[in-house]
PDB file of C-alpha atoms in Angstrom:
ATOM      1  CA  MET A   1       0.009  -0.011   0.014  1.00  0.00           C
ATOM      2  CA  ALA A   2       2.813   2.350   0.777  1.00  0.00           C
ATOM      3  CA  ALA A   3       5.305   3.549  -1.803  1.00  0.00           C
ATOM      4  CA  GLN A   4       8.581   5.593  -1.493  1.00  0.00           C
ATOM      5  CA  PRO A   5       8.868   7.876   1.571  1.00  0.00           C
ATOM      6  CA  GLN A   6       8.877  11.618   1.117  1.00  0.00           C
ATOM      7  CA  THR A   7      10.622  14.283   3.166  1.00  0.00           C
ATOM      8  CA  TYR A   8      10.553  13.987   6.993  1.00  0.00           C
ATOM      9  CA  LEU A   9       7.512  15.721   8.554  1.00  0.00           C
ATOM     10  CA  THR A  10       6.163  16.201  12.038  1.00  0.00           C
ATOM     11  CA  GLU A  11       2.732  14.696  12.825  1.00  0.00           C
ATOM     12  CA  GLU A  12       1.272  18.220  12.693  1.00  0.00           C
ATOM     13  CA  ASP A  13       2.864  18.839   9.316  1.00  0.00           C
ATOM     14  CA  TYR A  14       1.575  15.531   8.013  1.00  0.00           C
ATOM     15  CA  LEU A  15      -2.043  16.197   9.149  1.00  0.00           C
ATOM     16  CA  GLN A  16      -2.060  19.630   7.678  1.00  0.00           C
ATOM     17  CA  GLN A  17      -0.665  18.342   4.409  1.00  0.00           C
ATOM     18  CA  GLU A  18      -3.072  15.427   4.320  1.00  0.00           C
ATOM     19  CA  ALA A  19      -6.077  17.711   4.819  1.00  0.00           C
ATOM     20  CA  GLN A  20      -5.264  19.431   1.547  1.00  0.00           C
ATOM     21  CA  ALA A  21      -3.822  16.533  -0.436  1.00  0.00           C
ATOM     22  CA  GLU A  22      -5.411  15.109  -3.544  1.00  0.00           C
ATOM     23  CA  TYR A  23      -3.965  11.606  -2.718  1.00  0.00           C
ATOM     24  CA  ARG A  24      -3.864   9.760   0.676  1.00  0.00           C
ATOM     25  CA  SER A  25      -0.646   8.960   2.329  1.00  0.00           C
ATOM     26  CA  GLU A  26       0.421   6.953   5.275  1.00  0.00           C
ATOM     27  CA  TYR A  27       2.672   8.413   8.013  1.00  0.00           C
ATOM     28  CA  PHE A  28       5.099   6.556  10.208  1.00  0.00           C
ATOM     29  CA  ARG A  29       7.780   8.110  12.441  1.00  0.00           C
ATOM     30  CA  GLY A  30       8.380  11.183  10.345  1.00  0.00           C
ATOM     31  CA  GLU A  31       8.093   9.615   6.893  1.00  0.00           C
ATOM     32  CA  VAL A  32       5.174   9.976   4.622  1.00  0.00           C
ATOM     33  CA  PHE A  33       4.314   7.271   2.087  1.00  0.00           C
ATOM     34  CA  MET A  34       2.070   7.787  -0.909  1.00  0.00           C
ATOM     35  CA  MET A  35      -0.585   5.093  -1.093  1.00  0.00           C
ATOM     36  CA  ALA A  36      -0.903   3.181  -4.417  1.00  0.00           C
ATOM     37  CA  GLY A  37      -4.193   2.913  -6.184  1.00  0.00           C
ATOM     38  CA  GLY A  38      -6.021  -0.425  -6.378  1.00  0.00           C
ATOM     39  CA  THR A  39      -6.816  -2.693  -9.304  1.00  0.00           C
ATOM     40  CA  PRO A  40     -10.398  -3.230 -10.547  1.00  0.00           C
ATOM     41  CA  ASN A  41     -10.438  -6.609  -8.730  1.00  0.00           C
ATOM     42  CA  HIS A  42      -8.992  -5.017  -5.562  1.00  0.00           C
ATOM     43  CA  ASN A  43     -11.628  -2.297  -5.638  1.00  0.00           C
ATOM     44  CA  ARG A  44     -14.512  -4.693  -6.422  1.00  0.00           C
ATOM     45  CA  ILE A  45     -13.591  -7.008  -3.461  1.00  0.00           C
ATOM     46  CA  LYS A  46     -13.316  -3.993  -1.253  1.00  0.00           C
ATOM     47  CA  GLU A  47     -16.655  -2.690  -2.302  1.00  0.00           C
ATOM     48  CA  ASN A  48     -18.300  -6.080  -1.954  1.00  0.00           C
ATOM     49  CA  ALA A  49     -16.792  -6.508   1.565  1.00  0.00           C
ATOM     50  CA  SER A  50     -18.055  -3.058   2.518  1.00  0.00           C
ATOM     51  CA  GLY A  51     -21.568  -3.874   1.322  1.00  0.00           C
ATOM     52  CA  GLU A  52     -21.729  -7.186   3.010  1.00  0.00           C
ATOM     53  CA  ILE A  53     -20.414  -6.010   6.395  1.00  0.00           C
ATOM     54  CA  HIS A  54     -22.696  -2.893   6.186  1.00  0.00           C
ATOM     55  CA  ALA A  55     -25.727  -5.219   5.791  1.00  0.00           C
ATOM     56  CA  LEU A  56     -24.592  -7.353   8.783  1.00  0.00           C
ATOM     57  CA  LEU A  57     -24.266  -4.314  10.954  1.00  0.00           C
ATOM     58  CA  LYS A  58     -27.959  -3.316  10.491  1.00  0.00           C
ATOM     59  CA  LYS A  59     -28.519  -5.976  13.176  1.00  0.00           C
ATOM     60  CA  ARG A  60     -25.722  -4.628  15.428  1.00  0.00           C
ATOM     61  CA  LYS A  61     -26.526  -0.992  16.130  1.00  0.00           C
ATOM     62  CA  SER A  62     -23.497  -0.595  18.376  1.00  0.00           C
ATOM     63  CA  CYS A  63     -21.046  -1.245  15.464  1.00  0.00           C
ATOM     64  CA  ARG A  64     -20.284   0.909  12.454  1.00  0.00           C
ATOM     65  CA  SER A  65     -18.218   0.343   9.288  1.00  0.00           C
ATOM     66  CA  TYR A  66     -15.967   2.844   7.520  1.00  0.00           C
ATOM     67  CA  SER A  67     -14.447   2.857   4.044  1.00  0.00           C
ATOM     68  CA  SER A  68     -10.819   3.286   2.971  1.00  0.00           C
ATOM     69  CA  ASP A  69     -11.197   7.073   3.317  1.00  0.00           C
ATOM     70  CA  GLN A  70     -11.256   6.694   7.105  1.00  0.00           C
ATOM     71  CA  ARG A  71      -7.788   7.292   8.685  1.00  0.00           C
ATOM     72  CA  VAL A  72      -6.708   5.275  11.690  1.00  0.00           C
ATOM     73  CA  TYR A  73      -3.979   6.224  14.184  1.00  0.00           C
ATOM     74  CA  ILE A  74      -2.012   3.772  16.396  1.00  0.00           C
ATOM     75  CA  PRO A  75      -0.748   5.731  19.451  1.00  0.00           C
ATOM     76  CA  ALA A  76       1.567   2.986  20.571  1.00  0.00           C
ATOM     77  CA  ASN A  77       3.677   3.145  17.433  1.00  0.00           C
ATOM     78  CA  GLY A  78       2.716   6.330  15.647  1.00  0.00           C
ATOM     79  CA  LEU A  79       1.264   4.941  12.447  1.00  0.00           C
ATOM     80  CA  TYR A  80      -1.351   6.909  10.519  1.00  0.00           C
ATOM     81  CA  THR A  81      -2.977   4.750   7.819  1.00  0.00           C
ATOM     82  CA  TYR A  82      -6.076   4.089   5.831  1.00  0.00           C
ATOM     83  CA  PRO A  83      -7.295   0.439   6.089  1.00  0.00           C
ATOM     84  CA  ASP A  84      -9.500  -0.800   3.288  1.00  0.00           C
ATOM     85  CA  LEU A  85     -12.349  -1.280   5.703  1.00  0.00           C
ATOM     86  CA  VAL A  86     -12.746  -0.591   9.453  1.00  0.00           C
ATOM     87  CA  VAL A  87     -15.421  -1.605  11.897  1.00  0.00           C
ATOM     88  CA  VAL A  88     -15.799   0.056  15.319  1.00  0.00           C
ATOM     89  CA  CYS A  89     -18.026  -1.449  18.019  1.00  0.00           C
ATOM     90  CA  GLY A  90     -18.850   0.897  20.783  1.00  0.00           C
ATOM     91  CA  PRO A  91     -18.232   4.715  20.941  1.00  0.00           C
ATOM     92  CA  ASN A  92     -15.675   6.111  18.478  1.00  0.00           C
ATOM     93  CA  ARG A  93     -12.392   7.256  19.893  1.00  0.00           C
ATOM     94  CA  TYR A  94     -10.283   9.737  18.092  1.00  0.00           C
ATOM     95  CA  ALA A  95      -6.646  10.877  17.969  1.00  0.00           C
ATOM     96  CA  GLU A  96      -5.722  13.732  20.183  1.00  0.00           C
ATOM     97  CA  LYS A  97      -4.172  15.721  17.311  1.00  0.00           C
ATOM     98  CA  ASP A  98      -7.011  15.004  14.849  1.00  0.00           C
ATOM     99  CA  LYS A  99     -10.623  14.482  15.735  1.00  0.00           C
ATOM    100  CA  ASN A 100     -11.430  12.760  12.423  1.00  0.00           C
ATOM    101  CA  THR A 101      -8.838   9.953  12.972  1.00  0.00           C
ATOM    102  CA  LEU A 102     -10.068   6.805  14.626  1.00  0.00           C
ATOM    103  CA  THR A 103      -8.002   5.003  17.258  1.00  0.00           C
ATOM    104  CA  ASN A 104     -10.204   2.050  18.294  1.00  0.00           C
ATOM    105  CA  PRO A 105     -11.020  -0.329  15.452  1.00  0.00           C
ATOM    106  CA  THR A 106     -12.584  -3.606  16.391  1.00  0.00           C
ATOM    107  CA  LEU A 107     -12.104  -5.215  12.985  1.00  0.00           C
ATOM    108  CA  ILE A 108      -9.835  -4.280  10.056  1.00  0.00           C
ATOM    109  CA  VAL A 109     -10.058  -5.667   6.552  1.00  0.00           C
ATOM    110  CA  GLU A 110      -7.239  -5.321   3.979  1.00  0.00           C
ATOM    111  CA  VAL A 111      -7.466  -6.479   0.393  1.00  0.00           C
ATOM    112  CA  LEU A 112      -4.191  -8.046  -0.701  1.00  0.00           C
ATOM    113  CA  SER A 113      -2.559  -7.087  -4.026  1.00  0.00           C
ATOM    114  CA  GLU A 114       0.750  -7.969  -5.551  1.00  0.00           C
ATOM    115  CA  SER A 115       2.386  -4.827  -4.234  1.00  0.00           C
ATOM    116  CA  THR A 116       0.926  -4.783  -0.729  1.00  0.00           C
ATOM    117  CA  ALA A 117       0.531  -8.477   0.311  1.00  0.00           C
ATOM    118  CA  ALA A 118       3.986  -8.689   2.068  1.00  0.00           C
ATOM    119  CA  TYR A 119       3.394  -5.394   3.943  1.00  0.00           C
ATOM    120  CA  ASP A 120      -0.240  -6.110   4.889  1.00  0.00           C
ATOM    121  CA  ARG A 121       0.754  -9.634   6.156  1.00  0.00           C
ATOM    122  CA  GLY A 122       3.994  -8.577   7.840  1.00  0.00           C
ATOM    123  CA  THR A 123       4.873  -5.098   9.102  1.00  0.00           C
ATOM    124  CA  LYS A 124       1.389  -3.570   8.945  1.00  0.00           C
ATOM    125  CA  PHE A 125      -0.130  -6.536  10.776  1.00  0.00           C
ATOM    126  CA  ARG A 126       2.466  -6.170  13.621  1.00  0.00           C
ATOM    127  CA  LEU A 127       1.695  -2.470  13.853  1.00  0.00           C
ATOM    128  CA  TYR A 128      -2.077  -3.139  13.927  1.00  0.00           C
ATOM    129  CA  ARG A 129      -1.601  -5.543  16.842  1.00  0.00           C
ATOM    130  CA  ASP A 130      -0.589  -2.509  19.004  1.00  0.00           C
ATOM    131  CA  LEU A 131      -4.283  -1.443  18.891  1.00  0.00           C
ATOM    132  CA  PRO A 132      -5.799  -2.752  22.203  1.00  0.00           C
ATOM    133  CA  SER A 133      -9.230  -2.561  20.707  1.00  0.00           C
ATOM    134  CA  LEU A 134      -8.534  -4.712  17.582  1.00  0.00           C
ATOM    135  CA  GLN A 135     -10.138  -8.166  17.818  1.00  0.00           C
ATOM    136  CA  GLU A 136      -9.918  -9.447  14.273  1.00  0.00           C
ATOM    137  CA  TYR A 137      -7.819  -8.811  11.166  1.00  0.00           C
ATOM    138  CA  VAL A 138      -9.164 -10.041   7.854  1.00  0.00           C
ATOM    139  CA  LEU A 139      -7.127 -10.464   4.601  1.00  0.00           C
ATOM    140  CA  LEU A 140      -8.945 -10.849   1.263  1.00  0.00           C
ATOM    141  CA  ASN A 141      -6.711 -11.894  -1.663  1.00  0.00           C
ATOM    142  CA  SER A 142      -7.355 -10.032  -4.971  1.00  0.00           C
ATOM    143  CA  LEU A 143      -4.993 -12.269  -6.947  1.00  0.00           C
ATOM    144  CA  ALA A 144      -6.665 -15.634  -6.174  1.00  0.00           C
ATOM    145  CA  ILE A 145      -9.660 -16.801  -4.188  1.00  0.00           C
ATOM    146  CA  GLY A 146      -8.661 -16.677  -0.588  1.00  0.00           C
ATOM    147  CA  ALA A 147      -9.698 -15.168   2.681  1.00  0.00           C
ATOM    148  CA  GLU A 148      -8.175 -15.355   6.188  1.00  0.00           C
ATOM    149  CA  VAL A 149      -9.185 -13.971   9.556  1.00  0.00           C
ATOM    150  CA  PHE A 150      -6.692 -13.550  12.410  1.00  0.00           C
ATOM    151  CA  ARG A 151      -8.148 -13.278  15.936  1.00  0.00           C
ATOM    152  CA  ARG A 152      -6.810 -11.962  19.253  1.00  0.00           C
ATOM    153  CA  THR A 153      -7.039 -14.527  22.030  1.00  0.00           C
ATOM    154  CA  PRO A 154      -7.918 -13.693  25.642  1.00  0.00           C
ATOM    155  CA  ASP A 155      -4.188 -13.902  26.556  1.00  0.00           C
ATOM    156  CA  ASP A 156      -3.368 -11.360  23.878  1.00  0.00           C
ATOM    157  CA  HIS A 157      -1.933 -13.648  21.282  1.00  0.00           C
ATOM    158  CA  TRP A 158      -3.009 -13.802  17.596  1.00  0.00           C
ATOM    159  CA  LEU A 159      -4.101 -16.908  15.789  1.00  0.00           C
ATOM    160  CA  LEU A 160      -5.273 -17.804  12.316  1.00  0.00           C
ATOM    161  CA  ALA A 161      -8.882 -18.483  13.296  1.00  0.00           C
ATOM    162  CA  ASP A 162     -10.554 -19.129   9.940  1.00  0.00           C
ATOM    163  CA  GLU A 163      -9.625 -19.426   6.264  1.00  0.00           C
ATOM    164  CA  ALA A 164     -11.376 -20.244   2.981  1.00  0.00           C
ATOM    165  CA  TYR A 165     -10.024 -20.745  -0.535  1.00  0.00           C
ATOM    166  CA  ALA A 166     -12.999 -21.560  -2.673  1.00  0.00           C
ATOM    167  CA  LEU A 167     -16.199 -19.682  -3.758  1.00  0.00           C
ATOM    168  CA  THR A 168     -18.204 -22.288  -1.835  1.00  0.00           C
ATOM    169  CA  GLY A 169     -16.416 -21.198   1.397  1.00  0.00           C
ATOM    170  CA  SER A 170     -17.247 -18.741   4.095  1.00  0.00           C
ATOM    171  CA  LEU A 171     -15.353 -16.744   6.718  1.00  0.00           C
ATOM    172  CA  TYR A 172     -16.626 -16.537  10.296  1.00  0.00           C
ATOM    173  CA  LEU A 173     -16.144 -13.132  12.070  1.00  0.00           C
ATOM    174  CA  GLN A 174     -16.514 -13.642  15.808  1.00  0.00           C
ATOM    175  CA  SER A 175     -16.456  -9.900  16.535  1.00  0.00           C
ATOM    176  CA  LEU A 176     -19.615  -9.492  14.409  1.00  0.00           C
ATOM    177  CA  GLU A 177     -21.107 -13.005  15.259  1.00  0.00           C
ATOM    178  CA  ALA A 178     -21.677 -13.498  11.556  1.00  0.00           C
ATOM    179  CA  SER A 179     -20.144 -15.120   8.441  1.00  0.00           C
ATOM    180  CA  LEU A 180     -19.203 -13.741   5.021  1.00  0.00           C
ATOM    181  CA  ALA A 181     -19.628 -15.950   1.941  1.00  0.00           C
ATOM    182  CA  LEU A 182     -16.687 -15.809  -0.484  1.00  0.00           C
ATOM    183  CA  ALA A 183     -19.069 -15.927  -3.432  1.00  0.00           C
ATOM    184  CA  ASP A 184     -20.472 -12.596  -2.241  1.00  0.00           C
ATOM    185  CA  LEU A 185     -16.947 -11.111  -1.654  1.00  0.00           C
ATOM    186  CA  TYR A 186     -15.706 -12.050  -5.092  1.00  0.00           C
ATOM    187  CA  GLU A 187     -18.882 -11.239  -7.026  1.00  0.00           C
ATOM    188  CA  GLY A 188     -18.202  -9.167 -10.200  1.00  0.00           C
ATOM    189  CA  THR A 189     -14.416  -9.738 -10.240  1.00  0.00           C
ATOM    190  CA  ASP A 190     -12.531 -10.686 -13.338  1.00  0.00           C
ATOM    191  CA  GLU A 191     -10.900 -14.132 -13.526  1.00  0.00           C
ATOM    192  CA  VAL A 192      -9.733 -14.581  -9.987  1.00  0.00           C
ATOM    193  CA  PRO A 193      -8.509 -18.218  -9.866  1.00  0.00           C
ATOM    194  CA  GLU A 194      -9.021 -20.604  -7.061  1.00  0.00           C
ATOM    195  CA  ILE A 195      -5.929 -22.110  -5.503  1.00  0.00           C
ATOM    196  CA  SER A 196      -5.313 -25.338  -3.662  1.00  0.00           C
ATOM    197  CA  VAL A 197      -4.699 -25.139   0.121  1.00  0.00           C
ATOM    198  CA  SER A 198      -1.183 -26.524  -0.353  1.00  0.00           C
ATOM    199  CA  SER A 199      -0.327 -23.520  -2.555  1.00  0.00           C
ATOM    200  CA  LYS A 200      -2.086 -20.755  -0.685  1.00  0.00           C
ATOM    201  CA  SER A 201       1.072 -19.129   0.650  1.00  0.00           C
TER     202      SER A 201
END
C-alpha cells in the first residue's frame, strides 16, 4: 500500500498536508508514504466486503463500518494509515491531534494485491496488533480466491482463526457474530482463480 517515503515531517505537518492533499498517504515516524491505487479486482472486492459488512451491521446497532477514506492512528507506534475497511463497536475514539482519525477499530479488513501483500501480512499486521481494541484482522486476496481471519485470544496472542480458498467457502467473524460468503466477496471480479490449500502461501 505504501510507496517511497517523502521528506521527514512532524505529525502536525503531515495532518495539515493530508487535509489538503489530492491523494492519501500513510505516516510513520516522520516519513510520509504515498498510497498506491487499487486494481479493478481489488476495488471490487473492497466494495463487496463493505456492502456485506454494512448489511450485517444493521442488526448490530453498536457497530459501524468505515471505508478506505477513514484514517486510523495507532498511538503505541505512531502509524497513521487508511485500512481498506474498518469496523468500530462501541463509541468512536479519536486521535488527540486530529478528531477525524479513529484509534479504536474492532475489525480491520485489508485486500491484498501484488504490491501490498507482504506489507499487509507482515509489518502492517504487527503495527495493527498494537491497537488494544482490535479483535480481528481480515485479509482478502485479490489475485486468487482466498480469505483469512486472524483473531486476538484472551491472553493477547494472535491466531489464524478461519480461512477459505473456494467460492463455496465462508469466513466467520467472531467480533460480528456472523459469516461472510466468499461468493459474495468475489462477485463481479474478473478471472480470480481458485488455488489449492497447499499452494495458498
